[in-house]
Amino acid sequence: MSRQKYDQLMDLILKSTNIVALTGAGLSTSAGIPDFRSPKGIYADPSIDGERVFDINVFQNDPTIFGRFFTKLSPQVSQAKPTKGHYMLKKLEDMKKLTCIITQNIDGLHTLAGNQNVLEVHGHLREFVCINSVHHRIDSTKIKIEDVEKGIICPECGGYMKPDIIFFGEHVKDLEKVLTEIQKADLLLIMGTSLSVYPVSGLPSYCKDGTKIVIINQTSTTLDKEASLIINEDIDIVAEKMGFVSNIAY
Ligand code: CNA
């Protein structure tokens, strides 16, 4: 990657006062959590039925398909630590440049890195919630992972419980706040997402006129034509080359 692209990125950052980051699974691959669509991603695993695993209607009838997937994913997430890419965003917040992170990730690593204003639009794994009522919740630490495969039963109503993440067919979280934040952005920093999941893929269209869009992603995305700058590179390398993570010990 030419140095010129990093200089362009720094220039855009320095000229901005309200950066909003829109992040996806690519930010956490170097932490050992696979993404969906890369060659080694979750959808490439033949033991996982990618079409049905996050389908809420399937889950209601048979929680074991998701349960088998979760049993694999959960240890990967609980052992993961924030990456250089996460710390780059923490640094931008400390510099009073970054005002919000809108993430599709469910791994909680932005918060672990110390960022304050994180909107987890696809939810998180910290709690299990009943499919019948959002008020029936259990702290995930109280759930034995080996029980998830056969289905966790809600102690209040007997329905199935799932982690508080969004399945296909459910509404994303915090949409109003997300739109407010994105409309304030003067720079939208898109990192580690193929932008192929709706409605997040449509969020950049809510930016006000003149908002710059930067994409840092290993492969092309559906929004490349709209971007002021595209860096097709490993996010951790970008974070290092930009000098944002020099003080982090790994
Ligand atoms: P995706 O469609 O798998 O896209 C990920 C993108 O990241 C791909 O375009 C990759 O090329 C790119 N990428 C992977 N590693 C790197 C890297 N090191 N540096 C730069 N780019 C990289 O995943 P999306 O996030 O776009 O899709 C949204 C889904 C994925 C959401 O529903 C998430 O909940 C879901 N997901 C989340 C996690 C997590 O929380 N860590 C893991 C897997 C899936």
CSV table of C-alpha atoms and ligand atoms in Angstrom, one decimal:
chain,number,residue,atom,x,y,z
A,1,MET,CA,0.0,0.0,0.0
A,2,SER,CA,1.4,3.4,-1.0
A,3,ARG,CA,2.4,5.8,1.8
A,4,GLN,CA,0.3,8.4,-0.1
A,5,LYS,CA,-3.0,6.6,1.0
A,6,TYR,CA,-1.9,6.8,4.7
A,7,ASP,CA,-1.1,10.5,4.3
A,8,GLN,CA,-4.5,11.1,2.7
A,9,LEU,CA,-6.1,9.3,5.6
A,10,MET,CA,-4.2,11.3,8.2
A,11,ASP,CA,-5.2,14.5,6.3
A,12,LEU,CA,-8.9,13.5,6.4
A,13,ILE,CA,-8.7,12.7,10.1
A,14,LEU,CA,-7.0,15.9,11.0
A,15,LYS,CA,-9.6,18.0,9.1
A,16,SER,CA,-12.5,16.2,10.7
A,17,THR,CA,-14.1,17.0,14.0
A,18,ASN,CA,-16.9,14.4,14.1
A,19,ILE,CA,-15.7,11.0,12.9
A,20,VAL,CA,-18.2,8.1,13.1
A,21,ALA,CA,-16.8,4.6,12.6
A,22,LEU,CA,-19.0,1.9,11.1
A,23,THR,CA,-17.4,-1.5,11.9
A,24,GLY,CA,-17.8,-5.1,11.1
A,25,ALA,CA,-16.4,-8.6,11.7
A,26,GLY,CA,-13.1,-7.8,9.9
A,27,LEU,CA,-12.0,-5.7,12.8
A,28,SER,CA,-11.9,-8.8,15.0
A,29,THR,CA,-10.5,-11.5,12.7
A,30,SER,CA,-7.0,-10.9,14.1
A,31,ALA,CA,-8.4,-11.5,17.5
A,32,GLY,CA,-9.3,-15.1,16.4
A,33,ILE,CA,-13.0,-14.5,15.7
A,34,PRO,CA,-13.8,-15.5,12.1
A,35,ASP,CA,-15.9,-13.1,10.0
A,36,PHE,CA,-18.8,-14.3,7.8
A,37,ARG,CA,-17.6,-14.0,4.2
A,38,SER,CA,-13.8,-14.3,4.1
A,39,PRO,CA,-12.4,-17.6,2.7
A,40,LYS,CA,-11.9,-18.8,6.3
A,41,GLY,CA,-15.1,-17.2,7.5
A,42,ILE,CA,-18.1,-18.8,9.3
A,43,TYR,CA,-20.0,-19.3,6.0
A,44,ALA,CA,-17.2,-21.4,4.6
A,45,ASP,CA,-17.5,-23.9,7.5
A,46,PRO,CA,-19.5,-26.9,6.1
A,47,SER,CA,-20.8,-27.8,9.6
A,48,ILE,CA,-22.6,-24.5,9.8
A,49,ASP,CA,-25.9,-23.9,7.9
A,50,GLY,CA,-25.4,-20.2,7.1
A,51,GLU,CA,-28.9,-19.8,5.7
A,52,ARG,CA,-30.7,-21.1,8.8
A,53,VAL,CA,-28.4,-20.5,11.8
A,54,PHE,CA,-29.5,-16.9,12.3
A,55,ASP,CA,-33.1,-17.3,11.1
A,56,ILE,CA,-35.5,-16.5,14.0
A,57,ASN,CA,-38.2,-18.7,12.6
A,58,VAL,CA,-35.9,-21.7,12.5
A,59,PHE,CA,-34.7,-20.9,16.0
A,60,GLN,CA,-38.2,-20.8,17.4
A,61,ASN,CA,-38.8,-24.4,16.2
A,62,ASP,CA,-35.3,-25.8,16.7
A,63,PRO,CA,-32.7,-24.0,18.8
A,64,THR,CA,-30.1,-26.7,18.2
A,65,ILE,CA,-28.9,-25.4,14.8
A,66,PHE,CA,-27.9,-22.0,16.4
A,67,GLY,CA,-26.9,-23.8,19.6
A,68,ARG,CA,-24.2,-25.9,17.8
A,69,PHE,CA,-22.8,-22.7,16.1
A,70,PHE,CA,-22.8,-20.8,19.4
A,71,THR,CA,-20.9,-23.6,21.2
A,72,LYS,CA,-18.1,-23.1,18.7
A,73,LEU,CA,-18.2,-19.2,18.7
A,74,SER,CA,-18.6,-18.5,22.4
A,75,PRO,CA,-15.1,-19.7,23.5
A,76,GLN,CA,-13.5,-17.8,20.5
A,77,VAL,CA,-15.2,-14.6,21.7
A,78,SER,CA,-14.6,-15.0,25.4
A,79,GLN,CA,-10.8,-15.5,24.8
A,80,ALA,CA,-10.5,-12.6,22.3
A,81,LYS,CA,-8.8,-9.3,23.1
A,82,PRO,CA,-9.1,-6.0,21.3
A,83,THR,CA,-7.0,-5.7,18.2
A,84,LYS,CA,-4.8,-2.9,16.9
A,85,GLY,CA,-7.8,-1.8,14.9
A,86,HIS,CA,-9.9,-1.4,18.0
A,87,TYR,CA,-7.1,0.5,19.7
A,88,MET,CA,-6.8,2.8,16.7
A,89,LEU,CA,-10.5,3.8,17.3
A,90,LYS,CA,-9.8,4.3,21.0
A,91,LYS,CA,-6.9,6.6,20.1
A,92,LEU,CA,-9.2,8.6,17.7
A,93,GLU,CA,-11.7,9.0,20.6
A,94,ASP,CA,-8.9,10.2,22.9
A,95,MET,CA,-7.9,12.7,20.3
A,96,LYS,CA,-11.5,14.0,20.4
A,97,LYS,CA,-11.9,13.2,16.7
A,98,LEU,CA,-14.1,10.1,16.9
A,99,THR,CA,-17.6,10.6,18.5
A,100,CYS,CA,-19.3,7.3,17.9
A,101,ILE,CA,-18.8,3.7,16.8
A,102,ILE,CA,-21.7,1.9,15.1
A,103,THR,CA,-20.8,-1.7,15.1
A,104,GLN,CA,-22.3,-4.9,13.7
A,105,ASN,CA,-20.0,-6.9,15.9
A,106,ILE,CA,-21.4,-8.8,18.8
A,107,ASP,CA,-18.1,-9.5,20.5
A,108,GLY,CA,-18.0,-6.5,22.8
A,109,LEU,CA,-14.3,-5.7,21.9
A,110,HIS,CA,-14.9,-1.9,21.2
A,111,THR,CA,-16.0,-1.5,24.8
A,112,LEU,CA,-13.2,-3.7,26.1
A,113,ALA,CA,-10.8,-1.4,24.2
A,114,GLY,CA,-12.2,1.5,26.2
A,115,ASN,CA,-14.4,3.3,23.6
A,116,GLN,CA,-17.4,5.1,25.3
A,117,ASN,CA,-20.0,5.7,22.7
A,118,VAL,CA,-20.5,2.3,21.1
A,119,LEU,CA,-23.8,1.4,19.4
A,120,GLU,CA,-24.0,-2.4,19.0
A,121,VAL,CA,-26.7,-2.6,16.3
A,122,HIS,CA,-26.7,-6.4,16.1
A,123,GLY,CA,-26.6,-6.8,19.9
A,124,HIS,CA,-24.1,-8.6,22.1
A,125,LEU,CA,-23.5,-11.8,24.0
A,126,ARG,CA,-23.5,-10.4,27.6
A,127,GLU,CA,-27.1,-11.5,28.2
A,128,PHE,CA,-29.5,-14.1,27.0
A,129,VAL,CA,-33.0,-12.9,26.2
A,130,CYS,CA,-36.3,-14.9,25.9
A,131,ILE,CA,-37.8,-14.9,22.4
A,132,ASN,CA,-41.2,-14.2,24.0
A,133,SER,CA,-40.3,-11.1,26.1
A,134,VAL,CA,-37.3,-8.8,26.1
A,135,HIS,CA,-37.9,-8.3,29.8
A,136,HIS,CA,-36.9,-12.0,30.5
A,137,ARG,CA,-33.1,-11.8,30.7
A,138,ILE,CA,-30.3,-13.8,32.2
A,139,ASP,CA,-26.7,-12.7,32.6
A,140,SER,CA,-24.6,-14.9,30.2
A,141,THR,CA,-22.2,-15.8,32.9
A,142,LYS,CA,-25.0,-17.8,34.6
A,143,ILE,CA,-25.5,-20.0,31.6
A,144,LYS,CA,-23.5,-23.2,31.0
A,145,ILE,CA,-22.3,-23.3,27.4
A,146,GLU,CA,-23.0,-27.0,27.1
A,147,ASP,CA,-26.7,-26.3,27.8
A,148,VAL,CA,-27.0,-23.9,24.8
A,149,GLU,CA,-26.9,-26.6,22.2
A,150,LYS,CA,-30.2,-28.2,23.4
A,151,GLY,CA,-31.8,-24.8,24.0
A,152,ILE,CA,-32.0,-22.6,27.1
A,153,ILE,CA,-35.5,-22.5,28.6
A,154,CYS,CA,-36.8,-19.2,30.0
A,155,PRO,CA,-37.5,-19.7,33.7
A,156,GLU,CA,-40.3,-17.1,33.6
A,157,CYS,CA,-42.4,-18.4,30.6
A,158,GLY,CA,-40.8,-21.6,29.3
A,159,GLY,CA,-39.9,-20.1,25.9
A,160,TYR,CA,-36.4,-20.5,24.3
A,161,MET,CA,-33.7,-18.0,25.2
A,162,LYS,CA,-30.9,-16.8,22.9
A,163,PRO,CA,-28.0,-14.3,23.3
A,164,ASP,CA,-29.2,-10.7,22.9
A,165,ILE,CA,-28.1,-10.6,19.2
A,166,ILE,CA,-30.2,-9.8,16.2
A,167,PHE,CA,-31.2,-12.7,14.0
A,168,PHE,CA,-32.4,-12.3,10.4
A,169,GLY,CA,-36.0,-11.1,10.6
A,170,GLU,CA,-35.5,-9.0,13.7
A,171,HIS,CA,-35.1,-5.2,14.1
A,172,VAL,CA,-31.6,-3.7,14.6
A,173,LYS,CA,-31.0,-2.0,17.9
A,174,ASP,CA,-30.7,1.8,18.6
A,175,LEU,CA,-31.7,2.8,15.0
A,176,GLU,CA,-32.8,6.3,16.1
A,177,LYS,CA,-29.5,7.0,17.9
A,178,VAL,CA,-27.6,5.5,14.9
A,179,LEU,CA,-29.3,7.9,12.5
A,180,THR,CA,-28.7,10.9,14.7
A,181,GLU,CA,-25.0,10.1,15.0
A,182,ILE,CA,-24.5,9.3,11.4
A,183,GLN,CA,-26.1,12.6,10.3
A,184,LYS,CA,-23.6,14.5,12.5
A,185,ALA,CA,-20.6,12.8,10.9
A,186,ASP,CA,-18.1,14.8,8.8
A,187,LEU,CA,-16.1,11.6,8.2
A,188,LEU,CA,-17.5,8.1,8.1
A,189,LEU,CA,-14.8,5.5,8.7
A,190,ILE,CA,-15.9,2.1,7.5
A,191,MET,CA,-13.8,-0.7,8.7
A,192,GLY,CA,-13.8,-4.5,8.3
A,193,THR,CA,-17.3,-5.0,6.8
A,194,SER,CA,-18.4,-6.2,3.4
A,195,LEU,CA,-21.5,-4.0,3.8
A,196,SER,CA,-23.7,-6.8,2.6
A,197,VAL,CA,-26.0,-7.0,5.6
A,198,TYR,CA,-29.2,-4.8,5.4
A,199,PRO,CA,-30.0,-2.3,7.0
A,200,VAL,CA,-26.5,-1.4,8.0
A,201,SER,CA,-25.5,-1.5,4.3
A,202,GLY,CA,-27.9,1.5,3.8
A,203,LEU,CA,-26.7,3.6,6.7
A,204,PRO,CA,-24.0,5.6,4.7
A,205,SER,CA,-26.8,7.0,2.6
A,206,TYR,CA,-28.1,9.0,5.7
A,207,CYS,CA,-24.8,11.0,5.9
A,208,LYS,CA,-25.2,14.7,5.2
A,209,ASP,CA,-23.9,16.2,2.0
A,210,GLY,CA,-20.2,16.6,2.1
A,211,THR,CA,-19.4,13.8,4.5
A,212,LYS,CA,-16.3,12.0,3.5
A,213,ILE,CA,-16.3,8.3,3.4
A,214,VAL,CA,-13.2,6.2,4.0
A,215,ILE,CA,-13.2,2.4,3.7
A,216,ILE,CA,-10.5,0.2,5.3
A,217,ASN,CA,-11.2,-3.3,4.2
A,218,GLN,CA,-9.2,-6.2,2.7
A,219,THR,CA,-11.7,-6.7,-0.1
A,220,SER,CA,-14.1,-4.5,-2.1
A,221,THR,CA,-17.4,-3.4,-0.6
A,222,THR,CA,-20.7,-2.4,-2.0
A,223,LEU,CA,-19.9,1.3,-1.3
A,224,ASP,CA,-16.5,1.6,-3.0
A,225,LYS,CA,-17.9,3.9,-5.6
A,226,GLU,CA,-19.0,6.5,-3.0
A,227,ALA,CA,-15.7,6.6,-1.0
A,228,SER,CA,-13.2,9.4,-0.9
A,229,LEU,CA,-10.5,6.9,0.0
A,230,ILE,CA,-10.3,3.1,-0.1
A,231,ILE,CA,-7.5,1.3,1.7
A,232,ASN,CA,-7.6,-2.5,0.8
A,233,GLU,CA,-5.3,-3.6,3.6
A,234,ASP,CA,-5.3,-5.5,6.9
A,235,ILE,CA,-6.7,-3.2,9.5
A,236,ASP,CA,-4.0,-3.9,12.0
A,237,ILE,CA,-1.3,-2.9,9.5
A,238,VAL,CA,-3.2,0.3,8.8
A,239,ALA,CA,-3.4,1.1,12.6
A,240,GLU,CA,0.4,0.5,12.9
A,241,LYS,CA,1.4,2.4,9.8
A,242,MET,CA,-0.7,5.4,10.9
A,243,GLY,CA,1.2,5.3,14.2
A,244,PHE,CA,-1.9,4.9,16.3
A,245,VAL,CA,-0.9,1.8,18.2
A,246,SER,CA,2.8,2.3,18.8
A,247,ASN,CA,2.4,2.1,22.6
A,248,ILE,CA,0.3,-1.0,22.7
A,249,ALA,CA,2.1,-4.1,23.9
A,250,TYR,CA,1.0,-7.4,22.2
B,1,CNA,P1,-18.4,-10.0,6.5
B,1,CNA,O1,-19.5,-9.9,5.5
B,1,CNA,O2,-17.8,-11.3,6.9
B,1,CNA,O3,-17.3,-9.0,6.1
B,1,CNA,C1,-16.1,-8.9,6.8
B,1,CNA,C2,-15.2,-8.0,5.9
B,1,CNA,O4,-14.0,-7.8,6.6
B,1,CNA,C3,-14.8,-8.8,4.6
B,1,CNA,O5,-15.0,-7.9,3.5
B,1,CNA,C4,-13.3,-9.0,4.7
B,1,CNA,O6,-12.6,-8.9,3.5
B,1,CNA,C5,-12.9,-8.0,5.7
B,1,CNA,N1,-11.7,-8.3,6.6
B,1,CNA,C6,-11.6,-9.5,7.3
B,1,CNA,N2,-10.5,-9.5,8.1
B,1,CNA,C7,-9.9,-8.2,7.8
B,1,CNA,C8,-8.7,-7.6,8.3
B,1,CNA,N3,-7.9,-8.2,9.2
B,1,CNA,N4,-8.5,-6.3,7.8
B,1,CNA,C9,-9.3,-5.7,6.9
B,1,CNA,N5,-10.4,-6.3,6.4
B,1,CNA,C10,-10.7,-7.5,6.9
B,1,CNA,O7,-18.9,-9.4,7.9
B,1,CNA,P2,-19.8,-8.0,8.2
B,1,CNA,O8,-19.3,-7.5,9.5
B,1,CNA,O9,-19.8,-7.1,7.0
B,1,CNA,O10,-21.2,-8.6,8.3
B,1,CNA,C11,-22.0,-8.3,9.3
B,1,CNA,C12,-22.4,-9.5,10.2
B,1,CNA,C13,-21.2,-10.3,10.7
B,1,CNA,C14,-23.0,-9.0,11.5
B,1,CNA,O11,-24.3,-9.5,11.6
B,1,CNA,C15,-22.1,-9.5,12.6
B,1,CNA,O12,-22.9,-9.8,13.8
B,1,CNA,C16,-21.5,-10.7,12.1
B,1,CNA,N6,-20.3,-11.2,12.7
B,1,CNA,C17,-19.7,-10.6,13.8
B,1,CNA,C18,-18.6,-11.1,14.4
B,1,CNA,C19,-18.0,-10.4,15.6
B,1,CNA,O13,-18.7,-9.9,16.4
B,1,CNA,N7,-16.6,-10.4,15.7
B,1,CNA,C20,-18.0,-12.2,13.8
B,1,CNA,C21,-18.6,-12.9,12.7
B,1,CNA,C22,-19.7,-12.3,12.2
